[in-house]
Amino acid sequence: MAEYYLAVDIGASSGRHILGHLEDGRIVLEEVYRFENGMEKKDGHLCWNLPRLFHEIKEGLKACRAAGKIPKSMGIDTWAVDYVLLDGEDRILGNTYGYRDGRTKGMDKEVYKIIPEDALYARTGIQKQMFNTIYQLMAVKTQEPENMEKAEWLLMLPDYFHFLLTGNKLSEYTNATSTQLVSPETKQWDYELIERLGYKPSVFRPLHMPGTVVGPFSKEVEEEVGFTCEVVMPATHDTASAVISVPALTDDCLYISSGTWSLMGIENDKAICSPESRERNFTNEGGYEYRFRYLKNIMGLWMIQSVRHELGDKYSFAQLCDMAEAESDFPSRVDVNDDAFLAPDNMTEAIKAYCRKHGWREPETTGQIAAVIYQSLAESYAETVREIEALTGRTFPAINIVGGGSNAAYLNQLTADKSGRCVYAGPGEATAIGNLAVQMLKDGKFEGLAQVRACIYDSFGVKKYEAR
């Protein structure tokens, strides 16, 4: 009888419950539940609706029971940087802000009054992004100091959901590194830095590695969903889970975890915290078994997702790719990492405005808008390859794209063409597979990461794109 493991993978726009089991030496996936997600306006800010998300988590668990497939263990991964502060009675203090909220404007300057930007990077190895938790907490300190004072715990969002399921509060390493408050040397919170910034050190509890058992469901959850199982920490940062499942990842292969964001990089044994690395905006996020995900955050498919939504979702992504390919000669380009595209009121208008401002021909049709996005994204990927090679002194002849974006054949071919590298695409469900892989490793189904990656390759394969 099959033993099932459950990955709950929650992204910024949707979440899904994916069961996995081993069959004839291969990993088999089954999606049992899916739900929508998104930031909501509250008190003039962009926030997450955590009660609704936890309700959806439990509904997905009920779907497992209804299917007669009770998981042996489960784990939750989400995006990075967002968190909750809890008081002594485990109540959330203030709003649960989303990373696209604008309240962090100017908070970088407040942080740099205490520690200069170059010194901060040398100390943490994490790239500057205005939504990093370090700047979010400075906003709490300056705008809501009473909440910082009342706080007893800080939990990243997947840790909070694990707490709601089990009653146990544990903090996981990979997601914590995105806060810009973890030392790449000790692999724990940098308490000296935290004290200097005026944050409350006692709320930052010891970090645990993926594979740690959080505990069984609480009695309350067990009664509601109709069964119990063990909650095991995956790599709770969705990109860390995705990188675990990159089947072609070797010392001479780059990866792109392609979704709302595109995370492009390599795996390293040590963090690269040089001034050159900081100037090129690379980051050293924590990975499985203390590997470092040396990568750059690229805006990714957020832009085309936003345009599609503005069009009333009447086109599929495959159709948008076809329309872009038909306009492949359209000359205009944008900097996909420009802040103008982080959270515009209208992405289509933001792209047009950027083109006007920078002297490019303004796109008029949907196909031209899509062409600008896909061509610009592929060129950003190609530039990032060159940067990684310059920073590491190494050569990378191949790129393995995983995640939902790996299904975009047109973008895959563009990436191969513009980078001059061989592109491998797949698997699409990389994050969920990486989540499941940690649970299976913890359960002794595999001897180590290399064996898991070999199994993933055998189970899902890759598509190959050669530069033309």
Short mmCIF file of C-alpha atoms in Angstrom, two decimals:
data_model
loop_
_atom_site.label_atom_id
_atom_site.label_comp_id
_atom_site.label_asym_id
_atom_site.label_seq_id
_atom_site.Cartn_x
_atom_site.Cartn_y
_atom_site.Cartn_z
CA MET A 1 0.00 0.00 0.00
CA ALA A 2 1.35 3.41 -0.99
CA GLU A 3 2.70 5.78 1.65
CA TYR A 4 1.66 9.34 0.86
CA TYR A 5 3.40 12.61 1.67
CA LEU A 6 1.72 16.00 1.30
CA ALA A 7 3.26 19.24 0.06
CA VAL A 8 1.24 22.39 0.67
CA ASP A 9 2.79 24.92 -1.69
CA ILE A 10 1.40 28.43 -1.25
CA GLY A 11 2.43 31.10 -3.72
CA ALA A 12 1.55 34.76 -3.96
CA SER A 13 -1.32 34.08 -6.37
CA SER A 14 -2.44 30.52 -5.58
CA GLY A 15 -1.88 27.51 -3.37
CA ARG A 16 -2.16 23.79 -3.91
CA HIS A 17 -2.04 20.52 -1.99
CA ILE A 18 0.02 17.93 -3.83
CA LEU A 19 0.29 14.33 -2.67
CA GLY A 20 3.39 12.36 -3.56
CA HIS A 21 4.28 8.70 -3.30
CA LEU A 22 6.88 6.31 -4.69
CA GLU A 23 5.82 3.80 -7.32
CA ASP A 24 8.30 1.51 -9.08
CA GLY A 25 11.14 3.75 -7.94
CA ARG A 26 9.58 6.94 -9.28
CA ILE A 27 7.84 9.85 -7.62
CA VAL A 28 4.17 10.15 -8.54
CA LEU A 29 2.27 13.40 -7.94
CA GLU A 30 -1.43 14.07 -7.50
CA GLU A 31 -2.95 17.50 -6.98
CA VAL A 32 -5.87 17.13 -4.57
CA TYR A 33 -6.78 20.75 -3.86
CA ARG A 34 -6.13 24.24 -5.23
CA PHE A 35 -7.11 27.70 -4.04
CA GLU A 36 -6.61 31.34 -4.95
CA ASN A 37 -4.40 33.74 -3.03
CA GLY A 38 -3.58 37.42 -3.25
CA MET A 39 -2.90 40.49 -1.18
CA GLU A 40 -5.93 42.41 0.04
CA LYS A 41 -6.29 46.11 0.81
CA LYS A 42 -6.69 46.72 4.54
CA ASP A 43 -6.37 50.10 6.25
CA GLY A 44 -4.74 51.40 3.07
CA HIS A 45 -2.11 48.65 3.03
CA LEU A 46 -1.56 45.42 1.10
CA CYS A 47 -2.05 42.53 3.54
CA TRP A 48 -2.44 38.75 3.63
CA ASN A 49 -5.66 37.16 4.85
CA LEU A 50 -4.15 34.49 7.10
CA PRO A 51 -7.44 33.13 8.54
CA ARG A 52 -8.65 32.44 5.01
CA LEU A 53 -5.35 30.82 4.03
CA PHE A 54 -5.41 28.56 7.08
CA HIS A 55 -9.00 27.64 6.25
CA GLU A 56 -7.83 26.63 2.76
CA ILE A 57 -4.98 24.57 4.23
CA LYS A 58 -7.50 22.60 6.30
CA GLU A 59 -9.90 22.23 3.36
CA GLY A 60 -7.08 20.65 1.39
CA LEU A 61 -6.42 18.25 4.25
CA LYS A 62 -10.08 17.27 4.20
CA ALA A 63 -9.75 16.64 0.45
CA CYS A 64 -6.96 14.14 1.20
CA ARG A 65 -9.25 12.34 3.64
CA ALA A 66 -12.12 12.36 1.13
CA ALA A 67 -9.80 10.78 -1.46
CA GLY A 68 -8.86 8.07 1.02
CA LYS A 69 -5.20 9.09 0.85
CA ILE A 70 -4.03 10.05 4.33
CA PRO A 71 -0.51 11.48 4.25
CA LYS A 72 2.17 10.05 6.52
CA SER A 73 3.63 13.56 6.84
CA MET A 74 3.10 17.04 5.44
CA GLY A 75 4.91 20.34 5.19
CA ILE A 76 4.15 23.88 4.03
CA ASP A 77 6.28 26.21 1.92
CA THR A 78 5.52 29.80 0.92
CA TRP A 79 7.23 32.87 -0.48
CA ALA A 80 9.87 34.59 1.62
CA VAL A 81 10.26 37.73 3.82
CA ASP A 82 6.72 38.05 5.23
CA TYR A 83 6.10 37.23 8.89
CA VAL A 84 3.87 37.61 11.92
CA LEU A 85 4.65 39.04 15.34
CA LEU A 86 2.82 37.24 18.15
CA ASP A 87 2.10 38.48 21.66
CA GLY A 88 2.28 36.37 24.83
CA GLU A 89 -1.14 34.87 24.08
CA ASP A 90 -0.19 33.96 20.49
CA ARG A 91 -2.29 36.74 18.95
CA ILE A 92 -1.02 38.47 15.82
CA LEU A 93 0.09 42.05 16.48
CA GLY A 94 -0.96 44.52 13.80
CA ASN A 95 -1.60 43.68 10.17
CA THR A 96 0.11 40.87 8.28
CA TYR A 97 1.62 43.04 5.58
CA GLY A 98 2.43 41.74 2.11
CA TYR A 99 5.86 42.33 0.66
CA ARG A 100 4.50 44.62 -2.08
CA ASP A 101 3.10 47.07 0.48
CA GLY A 102 4.68 50.52 0.33
CA ARG A 103 5.25 51.11 4.05
CA THR A 104 8.97 50.26 3.77
CA LYS A 105 9.68 53.37 1.66
CA GLY A 106 12.63 55.17 3.26
CA MET A 107 13.26 52.39 5.78
CA ASP A 108 16.53 51.50 4.05
CA LYS A 109 17.91 54.89 5.01
CA GLU A 110 16.90 54.28 8.64
CA VAL A 111 18.71 50.94 8.62
CA TYR A 112 21.83 52.44 7.02
CA LYS A 113 22.04 55.09 9.73
CA ILE A 114 22.85 52.19 12.03
CA ILE A 115 24.84 49.94 9.70
CA PRO A 116 26.05 51.05 6.25
CA GLU A 117 24.72 49.15 3.26
CA ASP A 118 28.09 47.69 2.29
CA ALA A 119 28.76 46.53 5.85
CA LEU A 120 25.31 44.94 6.03
CA TYR A 121 25.92 42.95 2.86
CA ALA A 122 29.38 41.86 3.99
CA ARG A 123 27.76 40.63 7.19
CA THR A 124 24.69 38.82 5.80
CA GLY A 125 25.31 38.25 2.08
CA ILE A 126 21.67 39.10 1.31
CA GLN A 127 20.81 41.47 -1.52
CA LYS A 128 18.95 44.69 -0.89
CA GLN A 129 15.27 44.51 -1.69
CA MET A 130 12.95 47.04 -0.13
CA PHE A 131 10.58 44.31 1.03
CA ASN A 132 13.21 42.37 2.99
CA THR A 133 12.12 41.69 6.55
CA ILE A 134 14.91 43.88 7.92
CA TYR A 135 13.20 46.92 6.35
CA GLN A 136 9.70 45.71 7.23
CA LEU A 137 10.73 45.50 10.88
CA MET A 138 12.22 49.00 10.74
CA ALA A 139 8.76 50.13 9.60
CA VAL A 140 7.28 48.42 12.68
CA LYS A 141 9.88 50.04 14.93
CA THR A 142 9.23 53.54 13.56
CA GLN A 143 5.50 53.36 12.74
CA GLU A 144 4.11 50.82 15.25
CA PRO A 145 6.64 50.68 18.11
CA GLU A 146 4.03 49.32 20.51
CA ASN A 147 3.81 46.13 18.46
CA MET A 148 7.57 45.62 18.59
CA GLU A 149 7.42 46.06 22.37
CA LYS A 150 4.54 43.62 22.88
CA ALA A 151 5.98 40.94 20.58
CA GLU A 152 7.08 37.60 22.06
CA TRP A 153 7.65 35.64 18.83
CA LEU A 154 8.51 36.31 15.23
CA LEU A 155 7.46 33.56 12.85
CA MET A 156 7.81 33.50 9.09
CA LEU A 157 4.49 32.60 7.44
CA PRO A 158 5.06 28.86 6.88
CA ASP A 159 6.31 28.56 10.47
CA TYR A 160 3.11 30.27 11.60
CA PHE A 161 0.93 27.83 9.66
CA HIS A 162 2.90 24.91 11.10
CA PHE A 163 2.21 26.39 14.55
CA LEU A 164 -1.52 26.62 13.82
CA LEU A 165 -1.50 22.95 12.82
CA THR A 166 0.53 21.62 15.76
CA GLY A 167 0.66 24.19 18.53
CA ASN A 168 4.49 24.15 18.28
CA LYS A 169 6.47 27.25 17.32
CA LEU A 170 9.66 26.42 15.41
CA SER A 171 11.58 28.61 12.98
CA GLU A 172 13.05 27.17 9.77
CA TYR A 173 16.44 28.18 8.37
CA THR A 174 15.97 28.72 4.61
CA ASN A 175 13.11 31.20 4.88
CA ALA A 176 14.77 33.00 7.79
CA THR A 177 17.83 33.84 5.67
CA SER A 178 15.66 36.04 3.45
CA THR A 179 15.13 38.42 6.38
CA GLN A 180 18.69 39.80 6.00
CA LEU A 181 19.15 39.10 9.70
CA VAL A 182 20.90 35.69 9.62
CA SER A 183 24.66 35.11 9.69
CA PRO A 184 26.04 32.99 6.83
CA GLU A 185 28.81 31.93 9.21
CA THR A 186 26.78 30.70 12.20
CA LYS A 187 23.62 29.83 10.17
CA GLN A 188 21.64 31.41 13.04
CA TRP A 189 20.14 34.83 13.76
CA ASP A 190 22.73 37.60 13.96
CA TYR A 191 21.74 38.78 17.42
CA GLU A 192 24.36 41.53 17.56
CA LEU A 193 22.96 43.03 14.37
CA ILE A 194 19.39 42.64 15.64
CA GLU A 195 20.24 44.49 18.87
CA ARG A 196 22.03 47.29 17.01
CA LEU A 197 18.93 47.81 14.86
CA GLY A 198 16.77 48.15 17.97
CA TYR A 199 14.67 45.07 17.28
CA LYS A 200 13.69 42.78 20.11
CA PRO A 201 16.24 39.91 20.19
CA SER A 202 14.07 37.61 22.29
CA VAL A 203 11.47 37.19 19.50
CA PHE A 204 14.03 35.54 17.21
CA ARG A 205 14.11 31.90 18.29
CA PRO A 206 16.72 29.29 17.21
CA LEU A 207 16.59 28.14 13.60
CA HIS A 208 15.99 24.54 12.51
CA MET A 209 16.95 22.76 9.31
CA PRO A 210 14.58 21.22 6.75
CA GLY A 211 13.64 17.72 7.85
CA THR A 212 12.96 18.76 11.44
CA VAL A 213 9.76 17.33 12.90
CA VAL A 214 7.44 20.09 14.13
CA GLY A 215 4.95 17.66 15.68
CA PRO A 216 1.59 15.96 15.08
CA PHE A 217 -1.65 17.84 14.48
CA SER A 218 -3.19 19.38 17.56
CA LYS A 219 -6.33 17.67 18.87
CA GLU A 220 -8.41 20.54 17.54
CA VAL A 221 -7.04 20.23 14.01
CA GLU A 222 -7.23 16.43 14.12
CA GLU A 223 -10.92 16.58 15.02
CA GLU A 224 -11.68 19.12 12.28
CA VAL A 225 -9.88 17.40 9.38
CA GLY A 226 -10.59 13.83 10.48
CA PHE A 227 -7.07 12.44 10.81
CA THR A 228 -3.62 13.25 12.15
CA CYS A 229 -0.19 13.16 10.61
CA GLU A 230 3.30 14.40 11.34
CA VAL A 231 4.26 17.92 10.29
CA VAL A 232 7.82 17.99 8.92
CA MET A 233 9.63 21.19 7.97
CA PRO A 234 10.47 21.24 4.27
CA ALA A 235 12.72 23.98 2.97
CA THR A 236 9.92 26.44 3.76
CA HIS A 237 11.21 29.09 1.34
CA ASP A 238 9.58 28.00 -1.91
CA THR A 239 12.71 28.69 -3.94
CA ALA A 240 14.82 26.58 -1.59
CA SER A 241 12.39 23.71 -2.15
CA ALA A 242 12.45 24.29 -5.91
CA VAL A 243 16.26 24.17 -6.05
CA ILE A 244 16.26 20.81 -4.25
CA SER A 245 14.35 19.38 -7.20
CA VAL A 246 16.54 20.72 -10.04
CA PRO A 247 17.39 17.41 -11.75
CA ALA A 248 20.24 18.63 -13.97
CA LEU A 249 21.93 20.72 -11.26
CA THR A 250 25.65 20.02 -11.34
CA ASP A 251 28.70 22.16 -10.72
CA ASP A 252 28.53 23.52 -14.27
CA CYS A 253 24.77 24.09 -14.51
CA LEU A 254 22.78 27.17 -13.53
CA TYR A 255 19.17 27.05 -12.40
CA ILE A 256 16.19 29.33 -12.82
CA SER A 257 13.25 28.80 -10.51
CA SER A 258 10.67 30.41 -12.77
CA GLY A 259 7.34 31.63 -11.46
CA THR A 260 6.02 34.98 -10.25
CA TRP A 261 9.70 35.67 -9.59
CA SER A 262 12.63 34.21 -11.50
CA LEU A 263 15.44 33.18 -9.17
CA MET A 264 18.59 32.50 -11.16
CA GLY A 265 21.82 31.18 -9.73
CA ILE A 266 24.01 28.32 -8.56
CA GLU A 267 24.62 26.32 -5.39
CA ASN A 268 27.67 27.21 -3.30
CA ASP A 269 29.31 25.79 -0.19
CA LYS A 270 30.16 29.28 1.06
CA ALA A 271 28.55 32.69 0.76
CA ILE A 272 30.07 35.26 -1.61
CA CYS A 273 29.84 38.59 0.24
CA SER A 274 32.23 40.67 -1.88
CA PRO A 275 31.61 44.32 -2.83
CA GLU A 276 31.33 43.25 -6.50
CA SER A 277 28.62 40.76 -5.59
CA ARG A 278 26.69 43.45 -3.71
CA GLU A 279 26.98 45.93 -6.57
CA ARG A 280 25.47 43.37 -8.96
CA ASN A 281 22.69 42.67 -6.45
CA PHE A 282 23.31 38.97 -5.88
CA THR A 283 22.15 37.20 -2.76
CA ASN A 284 23.26 34.20 -0.68
CA GLU A 285 20.07 32.60 0.58
CA GLY A 286 20.12 29.49 2.73
CA GLY A 287 19.53 26.13 1.11
CA TYR A 288 19.17 22.48 2.01
CA GLU A 289 22.06 21.01 4.06
CA TYR A 290 23.52 24.50 4.56
CA ARG A 291 24.16 25.03 0.85
CA PHE A 292 23.92 28.64 -0.29
CA ARG A 293 21.64 29.59 -3.15
CA TYR A 294 23.80 32.23 -4.80
CA LEU A 295 21.30 33.92 -7.05
CA LYS A 296 19.68 37.05 -8.41
CA ASN A 297 15.99 37.87 -8.00
CA ILE A 298 14.52 38.79 -11.39
CA MET A 299 10.97 40.11 -11.70
CA GLY A 300 9.92 36.96 -13.53
CA LEU A 301 6.46 36.12 -14.83
CA TRP A 302 4.76 38.64 -12.54
CA MET A 303 4.65 41.08 -15.44
CA ILE A 304 2.89 38.75 -17.90
CA GLN A 305 0.64 37.44 -15.10
CA SER A 306 -0.44 41.02 -14.37
CA VAL A 307 -1.07 41.82 -18.05
CA ARG A 308 -3.09 38.63 -18.44
CA HIS A 309 -5.21 39.58 -15.44
CA GLU A 310 -5.76 43.08 -16.83
CA LEU A 311 -7.09 41.42 -19.99
CA GLY A 312 -9.65 39.54 -17.94
CA ASP A 313 -7.69 36.25 -18.09
CA LYS A 314 -9.18 35.67 -21.55
CA TYR A 315 -5.86 34.40 -22.94
CA SER A 316 -3.90 31.40 -21.71
CA PHE A 317 -0.16 31.80 -21.12
CA ALA A 318 0.43 29.56 -24.13
CA GLN A 319 -1.63 31.93 -26.28
CA LEU A 320 0.31 34.92 -24.97
CA CYS A 321 3.56 33.14 -25.86
CA ASP A 322 2.26 32.56 -29.39
CA MET A 323 1.23 36.21 -29.70
CA ALA A 324 4.66 37.32 -28.48
CA GLU A 325 6.42 35.02 -30.94
CA ALA A 326 4.38 36.52 -33.78
CA GLU A 327 5.79 39.94 -32.74
CA SER A 328 9.35 38.69 -32.20
CA ASP A 329 10.78 41.54 -34.30
CA PHE A 330 9.25 44.22 -32.08
CA PRO A 331 12.32 46.20 -30.91
CA SER A 332 11.37 47.67 -27.53
CA ARG A 333 12.80 46.45 -24.22
CA VAL A 334 12.35 47.25 -20.53
CA ASP A 335 14.46 46.66 -17.43
CA VAL A 336 12.35 43.93 -15.84
CA ASN A 337 13.88 44.68 -12.44
CA ASP A 338 12.87 48.34 -12.45
CA ASP A 339 10.79 49.28 -9.39
CA ALA A 340 8.13 50.62 -11.77
CA PHE A 341 7.01 47.03 -12.32
CA LEU A 342 6.95 45.90 -8.67
CA ALA A 343 3.35 46.86 -7.89
CA PRO A 344 1.93 49.24 -10.53
CA ASP A 345 -1.76 50.06 -10.65
CA ASN A 346 -1.71 48.86 -14.26
CA MET A 347 1.18 46.77 -15.64
CA THR A 348 0.28 47.40 -19.29
CA GLU A 349 0.38 51.16 -18.78
CA ALA A 350 3.60 50.88 -16.74
CA ILE A 351 5.30 49.09 -19.65
CA LYS A 352 4.08 51.68 -22.14
CA ALA A 353 5.19 54.54 -19.86
CA TYR A 354 8.65 52.99 -19.47
CA CYS A 355 9.04 52.71 -23.23
CA ARG A 356 7.98 56.32 -23.76
CA LYS A 357 10.34 57.54 -21.04
CA HIS A 358 13.35 55.66 -22.43
CA GLY A 359 12.78 56.44 -26.09
CA TRP A 360 11.55 53.01 -27.11
CA ARG A 361 8.68 52.43 -29.50
CA GLU A 362 5.49 52.14 -27.46
CA PRO A 363 3.82 48.71 -27.73
CA GLU A 364 0.21 48.89 -28.84
CA THR A 365 -1.11 45.34 -29.18
CA THR A 366 -1.26 42.53 -26.65
CA GLY A 367 1.28 40.61 -28.73
CA GLN A 368 3.70 43.53 -28.65
CA ILE A 369 3.30 43.91 -24.88
CA ALA A 370 3.97 40.18 -24.43
CA ALA A 371 6.96 40.35 -26.79
CA VAL A 372 8.50 43.19 -24.77
CA ILE A 373 8.10 41.18 -21.56
CA TYR A 374 9.44 37.85 -22.83
CA GLN A 375 12.33 39.35 -24.83
CA SER A 376 13.34 41.59 -21.93
CA LEU A 377 13.15 38.71 -19.46
CA ALA A 378 15.32 36.45 -21.64
CA GLU A 379 17.88 39.23 -22.05
CA SER A 380 17.94 39.69 -18.27
CA TYR A 381 18.62 35.96 -17.90
CA ALA A 382 21.48 36.18 -20.41
CA GLU A 383 23.02 39.15 -18.61
CA THR A 384 22.76 37.30 -15.30
CA VAL A 385 24.68 34.34 -16.75
CA ARG A 386 27.50 36.70 -17.69
CA GLU A 387 27.47 38.27 -14.24
CA ILE A 388 27.62 34.92 -12.42
CA GLU A 389 30.51 33.78 -14.59
CA ALA A 390 32.38 37.04 -13.92
CA LEU A 391 31.77 36.87 -10.16
CA THR A 392 32.74 33.20 -9.78
CA GLY A 393 35.41 32.84 -12.45
CA ARG A 394 33.59 29.74 -13.67
CA THR A 395 31.82 28.76 -16.89
CA PHE A 396 28.26 27.45 -17.02
CA PRO A 397 27.26 25.87 -20.35
CA ALA A 398 23.76 24.83 -19.23
CA ILE A 399 20.68 26.25 -17.50
CA ASN A 400 17.94 24.14 -15.89
CA ILE A 401 14.62 25.99 -15.66
CA VAL A 402 12.11 24.60 -13.16
CA GLY A 403 8.73 25.74 -11.90
CA GLY A 404 5.65 26.90 -13.77
CA GLY A 405 7.71 29.04 -16.13
CA SER A 406 9.48 25.95 -17.46
CA ASN A 407 6.30 25.27 -19.46
CA ALA A 408 6.79 28.45 -21.50
CA ALA A 409 8.49 26.92 -24.56
CA TYR A 410 8.90 30.28 -26.29
CA LEU A 411 10.67 31.81 -23.29
CA ASN A 412 12.86 28.71 -22.92
CA GLN A 413 13.99 28.98 -26.54
CA LEU A 414 14.58 32.72 -26.19
CA THR A 415 16.70 32.05 -23.10
CA ALA A 416 18.82 29.53 -25.01
CA ASP A 417 19.19 31.89 -27.97
CA LYS A 418 20.12 34.99 -25.99
CA SER A 419 22.40 33.26 -23.46
CA GLY A 420 24.04 30.86 -25.92
CA ARG A 421 23.53 28.10 -23.36
CA CYS A 422 21.76 24.76 -23.52
CA VAL A 423 18.47 25.04 -21.62
CA TYR A 424 16.83 22.14 -19.82
CA ALA A 425 13.21 22.71 -18.80
CA GLY A 426 11.36 20.86 -16.04
CA PRO A 427 9.94 19.75 -13.76
CA GLY A 428 7.06 22.22 -13.55
CA GLU A 429 6.01 21.35 -10.00
CA ALA A 430 9.54 21.89 -8.70
CA THR A 431 8.62 23.49 -5.39
CA ALA A 432 6.14 20.79 -4.39
CA ILE A 433 8.59 18.07 -5.47
CA GLY A 434 11.36 19.62 -3.37
CA ASN A 435 8.98 19.86 -0.41
CA LEU A 436 8.07 16.18 -0.79
CA ALA A 437 11.72 15.20 -1.29
CA VAL A 438 12.69 16.53 2.15
CA GLN A 439 9.87 14.57 3.77
CA MET A 440 10.94 11.41 1.93
CA LEU A 441 14.58 11.97 2.89
CA LYS A 442 13.55 12.38 6.52
CA ASP A 443 11.58 9.12 6.25
CA GLY A 444 14.61 7.25 4.88
CA LYS A 445 13.28 6.75 1.33
CA PHE A 446 16.49 8.17 -0.14
CA GLU A 447 20.11 8.18 1.03
CA GLY A 448 20.83 11.77 0.08
CA LEU A 449 20.23 14.72 -2.22
CA ALA A 450 22.05 13.23 -5.24
CA GLN A 451 19.83 10.15 -5.15
CA VAL A 452 16.70 12.32 -4.89
CA ARG A 453 17.73 14.41 -7.92
CA ALA A 454 18.42 11.28 -9.94
CA CYS A 455 14.96 9.98 -9.04
CA ILE A 456 13.38 13.32 -10.01
CA TYR A 457 15.11 13.18 -13.40
CA ASP A 458 13.86 9.62 -13.96
CA SER A 459 10.37 10.54 -12.76
CA PHE A 460 9.78 13.75 -14.69
CA GLY A 461 12.53 14.20 -17.26
CA VAL A 462 13.46 17.52 -18.92
CA LYS A 463 12.99 19.15 -22.32
CA LYS A 464 16.10 20.38 -24.07
CA TYR A 465 16.49 23.66 -25.99
CA GLU A 466 19.64 24.39 -27.99
CA ALA A 467 20.74 27.91 -28.89
CA ARG A 468 19.94 28.74 -32.51
#
